[in-house]
């Protein structure tokens, strides 16, 4: 099978396709014939050795794929050859065939295309962890989403809307504002000044000013990192929760705990990967929920670009260069763009 192999860490475009042996399903595993691969920001970090976990080289990277089951381990009863599935593995998805542990494979409704499912799985699972498991967003909550035109931000906007929240999207330009509106955001703000002081002003005046009491939001889903995180604390009201999802701007923030104390605020992390060990049934329940929403057309995967396998690494470079809007997916049966 063809697969990208990381022989030594480096920029995306330095990595090449190799011919590798087909994977075999062991106990508790499923082999998938891949039809589509989703690209994510963490993939771009992992091929450079900048992700928090660094697999030993050589390895096949990639986390999101969708297709059909080709074979299952002898003890597997939940899936059979031919089933339509989507999977989120830790590594190995940038290939024509993928072996995945059972807990990371999900049945894909026939109405959901492989491209949509592969484009959705990491971002919707992450958005589910952030909005439902960690923030407990409920009807009527005021929810701010930063980096709202990105993959996780788009999914979080949509899931918060389905839960009945009043959603504020923070995006960096008007083109991205349009996407946030299509995702159902009730309010969209493009910061005029991206310095820490400018963003603090934006949260205090523009975000808090959206509601008649001027008090601010119940939840900030934060995907960007500093200075957005520090400024975002100013947009929370009494009892508000800041949910840390990621650091797309590259700067890991440090919270001033006196500010949290005086203002009765909470800061919680929303990691996805560890949930496959610690909260397996909840993640399965969440994936079934958003896959059904996709099947019913109540949320969208926002796949804006499809590429052939040969262009996968260029797709990752575009993510790093902030040239991407919405989701890029690699398809293995079509010509791509
Ligand atoms: N918690 C988890 O388990 C988990 C899972 C998946 C991803 N993540 C992390 O979550 C973050 C978002 O992932 P993603 O897949 O949504 O990435 P993405 O699709 O590339 O989106 C990133 C977003 O951040 C914005 N952004 C990038 N650089 C920025 C900057 N310097 N200042 C302000 N905004 C900036 C981008 O919009 P503009 O270009 O318009 O600013 C974009 O909307 C990443 O840090 C990723 O590593 C965490």
CSV table of C-alpha atoms and ligand atoms in Angstrom, one decimal:
chain,number,residue,atom,x,y,z
A,1,UNK,CA,0.0,0.0,0.0
A,2,UNK,CA,1.0,3.6,-0.4
A,3,UNK,CA,1.7,5.6,2.7
A,4,UNK,CA,3.6,8.7,3.9
A,5,UNK,CA,6.5,7.6,6.1
A,6,UNK,CA,8.3,10.0,8.5
A,7,UNK,CA,11.9,8.9,8.4
A,8,UNK,CA,13.1,11.9,10.3
A,9,UNK,CA,11.2,14.9,11.7
A,10,UNK,CA,11.0,18.0,9.5
A,11,UNK,CA,8.7,20.4,7.5
A,12,UNK,CA,5.7,18.7,5.8
A,13,UNK,CA,6.9,19.0,2.2
A,14,UNK,CA,10.1,17.0,3.0
A,15,UNK,CA,8.2,13.8,3.6
A,16,UNK,CA,7.4,11.3,0.8
A,17,UNK,CA,5.1,8.4,-0.2
A,18,UNK,CA,6.5,4.9,0.3
A,19,UNK,CA,5.3,1.5,-0.7
A,20,UNK,CA,4.7,-0.4,2.6
A,21,UNK,CA,3.3,-3.8,3.5
A,22,UNK,CA,-0.5,-3.9,4.1
A,23,UNK,CA,-1.5,-3.9,7.8
A,24,UNK,CA,-3.0,-7.0,9.4
A,25,UNK,CA,-5.8,-6.9,12.0
A,26,UNK,CA,-4.7,-8.3,15.4
A,27,UNK,CA,-6.9,-8.9,18.5
A,28,UNK,CA,-9.2,-5.9,19.1
A,29,UNK,CA,-8.3,-4.3,15.8
A,30,UNK,CA,-10.0,-3.4,12.5
A,31,UNK,CA,-8.3,-2.8,9.1
A,32,UNK,CA,-9.9,-0.1,7.1
A,33,UNK,CA,-9.7,0.5,3.3
A,34,UNK,CA,-9.4,4.2,3.3
A,35,UNK,CA,-11.5,6.4,1.0
A,36,UNK,CA,-10.8,9.8,2.7
A,37,UNK,CA,-8.2,11.3,5.1
A,38,UNK,CA,-8.9,14.4,7.2
A,39,UNK,CA,-6.0,16.9,7.8
A,40,UNK,CA,-5.6,18.5,11.2
A,41,UNK,CA,-3.3,21.1,12.8
A,42,UNK,CA,-1.9,18.5,15.2
A,43,UNK,CA,-0.8,16.4,12.1
A,44,UNK,CA,1.2,19.3,10.9
A,45,UNK,CA,2.9,19.5,14.3
A,46,UNK,CA,3.5,15.8,14.5
A,47,UNK,CA,5.4,15.4,11.2
A,48,UNK,CA,7.7,18.1,12.5
A,49,UNK,CA,8.3,16.5,15.9
A,50,UNK,CA,6.5,19.5,17.6
A,51,UNK,CA,3.4,17.6,18.9
A,52,UNK,CA,3.4,16.8,22.6
A,53,UNK,CA,3.9,13.1,21.9
A,54,UNK,CA,6.8,12.2,19.5
A,55,UNK,CA,6.5,8.7,18.0
A,56,UNK,CA,9.8,7.0,17.2
A,57,UNK,CA,10.8,7.3,13.6
A,58,UNK,CA,10.1,5.8,11.1
A,59,UNK,CA,6.3,5.9,11.4
A,60,UNK,CA,3.2,6.7,9.3
A,61,UNK,CA,1.5,9.8,10.7
A,62,UNK,CA,-2.2,10.8,10.4
A,63,UNK,CA,-5.2,10.6,12.7
A,64,UNK,CA,-8.5,10.8,10.7
A,65,UNK,CA,-9.7,8.5,8.0
A,66,UNK,CA,-13.0,7.0,6.7
A,67,UNK,CA,-13.8,4.1,4.4
A,68,UNK,CA,-14.9,0.5,4.7
A,69,UNK,CA,-13.9,-2.3,7.0
A,70,UNK,CA,-11.6,-4.7,5.1
A,71,UNK,CA,-10.8,-7.2,7.9
A,72,UNK,CA,-11.3,-7.6,11.7
A,73,UNK,CA,-9.4,-9.3,14.4
A,74,UNK,CA,-10.7,-12.8,15.5
A,75,UNK,CA,-12.3,-11.4,18.7
A,76,UNK,CA,-14.0,-8.4,17.1
A,77,UNK,CA,-17.9,-8.6,17.0
A,78,UNK,CA,-18.8,-4.9,16.7
A,79,UNK,CA,-17.6,-4.6,13.0
A,80,UNK,CA,-17.5,-6.8,10.0
A,81,UNK,CA,-16.0,-6.6,6.5
A,82,UNK,CA,-17.9,-4.0,4.3
A,83,UNK,CA,-19.2,-1.8,7.2
A,84,UNK,CA,-18.9,1.9,6.6
A,85,UNK,CA,-16.7,3.5,9.3
A,86,UNK,CA,-14.8,6.5,10.4
A,87,UNK,CA,-11.7,6.2,12.7
A,88,UNK,CA,-9.4,8.5,14.6
A,89,UNK,CA,-6.1,6.8,15.3
A,90,UNK,CA,-3.1,8.2,17.1
A,91,UNK,CA,-0.9,7.7,14.0
A,92,UNK,CA,-1.1,5.7,10.7
A,93,UNK,CA,-3.9,7.3,8.8
A,94,UNK,CA,-1.9,8.9,5.9
A,95,UNK,CA,-2.1,5.6,4.1
A,96,UNK,CA,-4.3,3.5,1.8
A,97,UNK,CA,-5.1,1.0,4.6
A,98,UNK,CA,-5.1,1.6,8.3
A,99,UNK,CA,-5.2,-0.7,11.3
A,100,UNK,CA,-7.2,0.9,14.1
A,101,UNK,CA,-7.9,-0.3,17.7
A,102,UNK,CA,-11.6,-1.0,18.2
A,103,UNK,CA,-12.2,1.9,20.6
A,104,UNK,CA,-11.2,4.4,17.9
A,105,UNK,CA,-13.5,3.1,15.1
A,106,UNK,CA,-17.1,4.3,14.8
A,107,UNK,CA,-20.0,3.2,12.6
A,108,UNK,CA,-20.6,5.8,9.9
A,109,UNK,CA,-24.2,6.4,8.8
A,110,UNK,CA,-24.6,5.7,5.0
A,111,UNK,CA,-25.8,9.3,4.6
A,112,UNK,CA,-22.4,10.7,5.7
A,113,UNK,CA,-19.8,10.6,3.0
A,114,UNK,CA,-16.3,9.3,3.8
A,115,UNK,CA,-14.9,12.8,3.0
A,116,UNK,CA,-17.3,14.5,5.5
A,117,UNK,CA,-16.7,11.9,8.2
A,118,UNK,CA,-12.9,12.1,7.8
A,119,UNK,CA,-13.0,15.9,7.8
A,120,UNK,CA,-15.2,15.9,11.0
A,121,UNK,CA,-14.0,13.2,13.4
A,122,UNK,CA,-11.1,14.9,15.3
A,123,UNK,CA,-12.7,18.4,15.2
A,124,UNK,CA,-16.2,17.3,16.3
A,125,UNK,CA,-14.8,14.8,18.9
A,126,UNK,CA,-12.7,17.7,20.3
A,127,UNK,CA,-15.6,20.1,20.2
A,128,UNK,CA,-17.8,17.6,22.0
A,129,UNK,CA,-15.2,17.2,24.7
A,130,UNK,CA,-14.9,21.0,25.1
A,131,UNK,CA,-18.6,22.0,24.8
A,132,UNK,CA,-20.4,19.1,26.4
A,133,UNK,CA,-18.0,17.1,28.6
A,134,UNK,CA,-15.9,20.0,30.0
A,135,UNK,CA,-18.1,23.1,29.7
A,136,UNK,CA,-21.5,21.4,30.1
A,137,UNK,CA,-23.0,24.0,27.7
A,138,UNK,CA,-26.8,24.1,28.2
A,139,UNK,CA,-29.7,26.0,26.5
A,140,UNK,CA,-29.4,29.7,27.0
A,141,UNK,CA,-25.7,29.7,27.9
A,142,UNK,CA,-23.6,32.5,26.4
A,143,UNK,CA,-20.6,30.8,24.6
A,144,UNK,CA,-17.7,32.5,22.9
A,145,UNK,CA,-15.6,30.5,20.5
A,146,UNK,CA,-12.1,31.8,19.5
A,147,UNK,CA,-10.4,30.7,16.3
A,148,UNK,CA,-14.0,30.1,15.2
A,149,UNK,CA,-13.3,29.6,11.5
A,150,UNK,CA,-10.9,26.8,12.2
A,151,UNK,CA,-11.8,23.1,12.3
A,152,UNK,CA,-12.4,22.8,16.0
A,153,UNK,CA,-13.9,26.3,16.3
A,154,UNK,CA,-16.4,25.6,13.5
A,155,UNK,CA,-17.5,22.4,15.1
A,156,UNK,CA,-17.7,24.0,18.6
A,157,UNK,CA,-19.8,26.8,17.2
A,158,UNK,CA,-22.2,24.3,15.6
A,159,UNK,CA,-22.5,21.9,18.6
A,160,UNK,CA,-23.0,24.9,21.0
A,161,UNK,CA,-25.9,26.1,18.8
A,162,UNK,CA,-27.4,22.6,18.7
A,163,UNK,CA,-27.3,22.7,22.6
A,164,UNK,CA,-29.3,26.0,22.5
A,165,UNK,CA,-26.5,28.5,23.4
A,166,UNK,CA,-26.1,32.1,22.3
A,167,UNK,CA,-22.8,31.9,20.4
A,168,UNK,CA,-20.2,34.5,19.7
A,169,UNK,CA,-17.6,33.7,17.1
A,170,UNK,CA,-14.2,35.5,17.1
A,171,UNK,CA,-12.5,35.3,13.7
A,172,UNK,CA,-9.6,37.2,12.0
A,173,UNK,CA,-11.2,38.5,8.8
A,174,UNK,CA,-14.5,39.0,6.9
A,175,UNK,CA,-14.2,35.9,4.7
A,176,UNK,CA,-13.9,33.8,7.9
A,177,UNK,CA,-16.7,35.8,9.4
A,178,UNK,CA,-19.0,34.5,6.7
A,179,UNK,CA,-18.1,30.9,7.5
A,180,UNK,CA,-18.8,31.5,11.2
A,181,UNK,CA,-22.3,32.9,10.2
A,182,UNK,CA,-22.9,29.8,8.1
A,183,UNK,CA,-22.0,27.7,11.1
A,184,UNK,CA,-24.9,29.4,12.9
A,185,UNK,CA,-23.0,31.9,15.1
A,186,UNK,CA,-25.4,34.5,16.6
A,187,UNK,CA,-22.7,37.2,16.8
A,188,UNK,CA,-19.4,37.5,14.9
A,189,UNK,CA,-16.5,39.7,15.9
A,190,UNK,CA,-13.4,40.5,13.9
A,191,UNK,CA,-10.9,42.1,16.3
A,192,UNK,CA,-9.5,45.4,15.0
A,193,UNK,CA,-6.4,45.3,17.2
A,194,UNK,CA,-4.8,41.9,17.9
A,195,UNK,CA,-2.5,43.1,20.7
A,196,UNK,CA,-3.2,41.9,24.2
A,197,UNK,CA,-4.6,45.3,25.2
A,198,UNK,CA,-6.7,45.5,22.0
A,199,UNK,CA,-8.1,42.0,22.6
A,200,UNK,CA,-8.9,42.8,26.3
A,201,UNK,CA,-10.8,45.9,25.1
A,202,UNK,CA,-12.6,43.8,22.5
A,203,UNK,CA,-13.8,41.3,25.2
A,204,UNK,CA,-14.7,44.0,27.7
A,205,UNK,CA,-16.6,46.2,25.3
A,206,UNK,CA,-17.6,44.3,22.2
A,207,UNK,CA,-18.3,40.8,23.8
A,208,UNK,CA,-19.7,41.9,27.2
A,209,UNK,CA,-21.7,44.6,25.4
A,210,UNK,CA,-23.6,42.1,23.5
A,211,UNK,CA,-25.9,41.4,26.4
A,212,UNK,CA,-28.1,44.0,28.2
A,213,UNK,CA,-26.5,43.2,31.6
A,214,UNK,CA,-23.0,43.7,30.1
A,215,UNK,CA,-21.7,40.9,32.3
A,216,UNK,CA,-20.1,38.7,29.7
A,217,UNK,CA,-20.2,35.0,28.7
A,218,UNK,CA,-20.6,31.8,30.6
A,219,UNK,CA,-18.1,29.9,28.6
A,220,UNK,CA,-15.1,30.7,26.3
A,221,UNK,CA,-14.0,27.8,24.1
A,222,UNK,CA,-10.3,28.8,23.5
A,223,UNK,CA,-8.3,27.4,20.6
A,224,UNK,CA,-5.8,30.1,19.9
A,225,UNK,CA,-3.6,30.6,23.0
A,226,UNK,CA,-2.1,33.9,24.2
A,227,UNK,CA,-2.8,36.7,24.0
A,228,UNK,CA,-6.4,35.5,23.2
A,229,UNK,CA,-6.6,33.4,26.3
A,230,UNK,CA,-5.6,36.2,28.7
A,231,UNK,CA,-7.9,38.6,27.0
A,232,UNK,CA,-10.7,36.1,26.9
A,233,UNK,CA,-10.8,35.9,30.7
A,234,UNK,CA,-12.1,39.5,30.6
A,235,UNK,CA,-15.1,38.3,28.6
A,236,UNK,CA,-16.4,35.9,31.3
A,237,UNK,CA,-19.0,36.6,33.9
A,238,UNK,CA,-19.3,35.3,37.5
A,239,UNK,CA,-18.9,31.5,37.5
A,240,UNK,CA,-17.6,31.6,33.9
A,241,UNK,CA,-15.5,28.7,32.5
A,242,UNK,CA,-12.5,29.1,30.2
A,243,UNK,CA,-12.0,25.9,28.2
A,244,UNK,CA,-8.5,25.4,27.0
A,245,UNK,CA,-8.5,23.5,23.6
A,246,UNK,CA,-5.3,24.5,21.9
A,247,UNK,CA,-2.6,27.0,21.0
A,248,UNK,CA,-2.9,27.7,17.3
A,249,UNK,CA,-1.0,31.0,17.7
A,250,UNK,CA,1.9,29.0,19.2
A,251,UNK,CA,2.0,30.7,22.7
A,252,UNK,CA,1.0,28.7,25.7
A,253,UNK,CA,-0.7,31.1,28.2
A,254,UNK,CA,-0.3,31.2,32.0
A,255,UNK,CA,-3.4,32.2,34.0
A,256,UNK,CA,-3.1,34.8,36.7
A,257,UNK,CA,-4.8,32.9,39.5
A,258,UNK,CA,-5.6,36.0,41.5
A,259,UNK,CA,-7.8,37.1,38.6
A,260,UNK,CA,-9.6,33.7,38.6
A,261,UNK,CA,-10.0,34.0,42.4
A,262,UNK,CA,-11.5,37.5,42.5
A,263,UNK,CA,-13.8,36.9,39.6
A,264,UNK,CA,-15.0,33.3,40.6
A,265,UNK,CA,-13.8,31.8,37.3
A,266,UNK,CA,-12.7,28.3,36.3
A,267,UNK,CA,-10.2,27.2,33.7
A,268,UNK,CA,-10.4,23.6,32.4
A,269,UNK,CA,-8.5,21.6,29.9
A,270,UNK,CA,-10.2,19.7,27.0
A,271,UNK,CA,-7.9,17.1,25.8
A,272,UNK,CA,-9.2,14.6,23.3
A,273,UNK,CA,-6.8,11.7,22.9
A,274,UNK,CA,-6.8,10.7,26.6
A,275,UNK,CA,-10.6,10.3,26.5
A,276,UNK,CA,-10.2,7.2,24.4
A,277,UNK,CA,-8.6,5.6,27.6
A,278,UNK,CA,-10.4,7.4,30.4
A,279,UNK,CA,-13.9,8.1,29.0
A,280,UNK,CA,-14.4,5.6,26.3
A,281,UNK,CA,-18.2,5.2,26.5
A,282,UNK,CA,-18.8,9.0,26.7
A,283,UNK,CA,-16.7,9.5,23.6
A,284,UNK,CA,-18.6,6.8,21.7
A,285,UNK,CA,-21.9,8.4,22.8
A,286,UNK,CA,-20.6,11.8,21.6
A,287,UNK,CA,-19.5,10.5,18.2
A,288,UNK,CA,-22.8,8.8,17.7
A,289,UNK,CA,-24.6,12.1,18.5
A,290,UNK,CA,-22.6,14.3,16.1
A,291,UNK,CA,-22.5,11.7,13.3
A,292,UNK,CA,-26.3,11.5,13.5
A,293,UNK,CA,-26.5,15.4,13.4
A,294,UNK,CA,-24.3,15.2,10.3
A,295,UNK,CA,-26.5,12.6,8.7
A,296,UNK,CA,-29.6,14.8,9.4
A,297,UNK,CA,-27.9,17.8,8.0
A,298,UNK,CA,-28.1,19.7,11.3
A,299,UNK,CA,-24.3,20.3,11.4
A,300,UNK,CA,-21.8,20.5,8.5
A,301,UNK,CA,-18.3,19.1,8.1
A,302,UNK,CA,-17.3,22.2,6.1
A,303,UNK,CA,-15.0,20.3,3.7
A,304,UNK,CA,-13.8,23.1,1.4
A,305,UNK,CA,-11.0,21.4,-0.4
A,306,UNK,CA,-10.1,17.9,-1.5
A,307,UNK,CA,-6.6,16.9,-2.5
A,308,UNK,CA,-5.1,13.7,-4.0
A,309,UNK,CA,-2.7,11.7,-1.7
A,310,UNK,CA,0.3,13.1,-3.4
A,311,UNK,CA,-0.6,16.7,-2.3
A,312,UNK,CA,-1.3,15.7,1.4
A,313,UNK,CA,1.8,17.4,2.8
A,314,UNK,CA,1.1,20.6,0.9
A,315,UNK,CA,-2.3,20.6,2.6
A,316,UNK,CA,-0.5,20.4,6.0
A,317,UNK,CA,1.8,23.2,5.0
A,318,UNK,CA,-1.2,25.4,4.1
A,319,UNK,CA,-2.6,24.7,7.6
A,320,UNK,CA,0.6,26.0,9.1
A,321,UNK,CA,0.6,29.0,6.8
A,322,UNK,CA,-3.0,29.9,7.8
A,323,UNK,CA,-4.0,29.6,4.1
A,324,UNK,CA,-6.7,27.0,4.9
A,325,UNK,CA,-10.3,27.9,5.5
A,326,UNK,CA,-12.6,25.2,6.9
A,327,UNK,CA,-11.5,21.6,6.3
A,328,UNK,CA,-9.1,20.0,3.8
A,329,UNK,CA,-9.6,16.3,3.0
A,330,UNK,CA,-7.5,13.9,0.9
A,331,UNK,CA,-9.6,11.5,-1.2
A,332,UNK,CA,-8.2,8.3,-2.5
A,333,UNK,CA,-10.6,7.6,-5.3
A,334,UNK,CA,-11.0,11.0,-7.0
A,335,UNK,CA,-8.7,13.4,-8.9
A,336,UNK,CA,-8.7,16.1,-6.2
A,337,UNK,CA,-8.5,19.9,-7.0
B,1,LIG,N1,-7.6,19.6,22.8
B,1,LIG,C1,-7.4,18.7,21.8
B,1,LIG,O1,-7.3,17.5,22.0
B,1,LIG,C2,-7.1,19.2,20.4
B,1,LIG,C3,-7.6,18.4,19.3
B,1,LIG,C4,-7.4,19.0,18.0
B,1,LIG,C5,-6.8,20.2,17.9
B,1,LIG,N2,-6.3,20.9,19.0
B,1,LIG,C6,-5.7,22.2,18.9
B,1,LIG,O2,-6.7,23.2,18.7
B,1,LIG,C7,-6.2,24.2,17.9
B,1,LIG,C8,-7.1,24.4,16.7
B,1,LIG,O3,-7.0,23.3,15.9
B,1,LIG,P1,-7.8,23.3,14.5
B,1,LIG,O4,-7.7,21.9,14.0
B,1,LIG,O5,-9.1,23.9,14.6
B,1,LIG,O6,-6.8,24.2,13.7
B,1,LIG,P2,-7.2,25.1,12.4
B,1,LIG,O7,-8.3,24.5,11.6
B,1,LIG,O8,-5.9,25.4,11.7
B,1,LIG,O9,-7.7,26.4,13.1
B,1,LIG,C9,-6.9,27.2,13.9
B,1,LIG,C10,-7.7,28.6,14.1
B,1,LIG,O10,-6.9,29.4,14.9
B,1,LIG,C11,-6.7,30.7,14.3
B,1,LIG,N3,-5.4,31.2,14.4
B,1,LIG,C12,-4.2,30.6,14.0
B,1,LIG,N4,-3.2,31.4,14.3
B,1,LIG,C13,-3.7,32.4,15.0
B,1,LIG,C14,-3.1,33.6,15.6
B,1,LIG,N5,-1.8,33.8,15.5
B,1,LIG,N6,-3.9,34.4,16.2
B,1,LIG,C15,-5.2,34.3,16.2
B,1,LIG,N7,-5.8,33.2,15.6
B,1,LIG,C16,-5.1,32.3,15.0
B,1,LIG,C17,-7.1,30.4,12.8
B,1,LIG,O11,-7.8,31.5,12.2
B,1,LIG,P3,-7.2,32.7,11.6
B,1,LIG,O12,-6.1,32.3,10.7
B,1,LIG,O13,-8.4,33.4,11.0
B,1,LIG,O14,-6.7,33.5,12.8
B,1,LIG,C18,-8.0,29.3,12.8
B,1,LIG,O15,-9.3,29.7,12.9
B,1,LIG,C19,-4.7,23.8,17.5
B,1,LIG,O16,-3.8,24.4,18.5
B,1,LIG,C20,-4.7,22.3,17.7
B,1,LIG,O17,-3.4,21.8,18.0
B,1,LIG,C21,-6.5,20.4,20.2
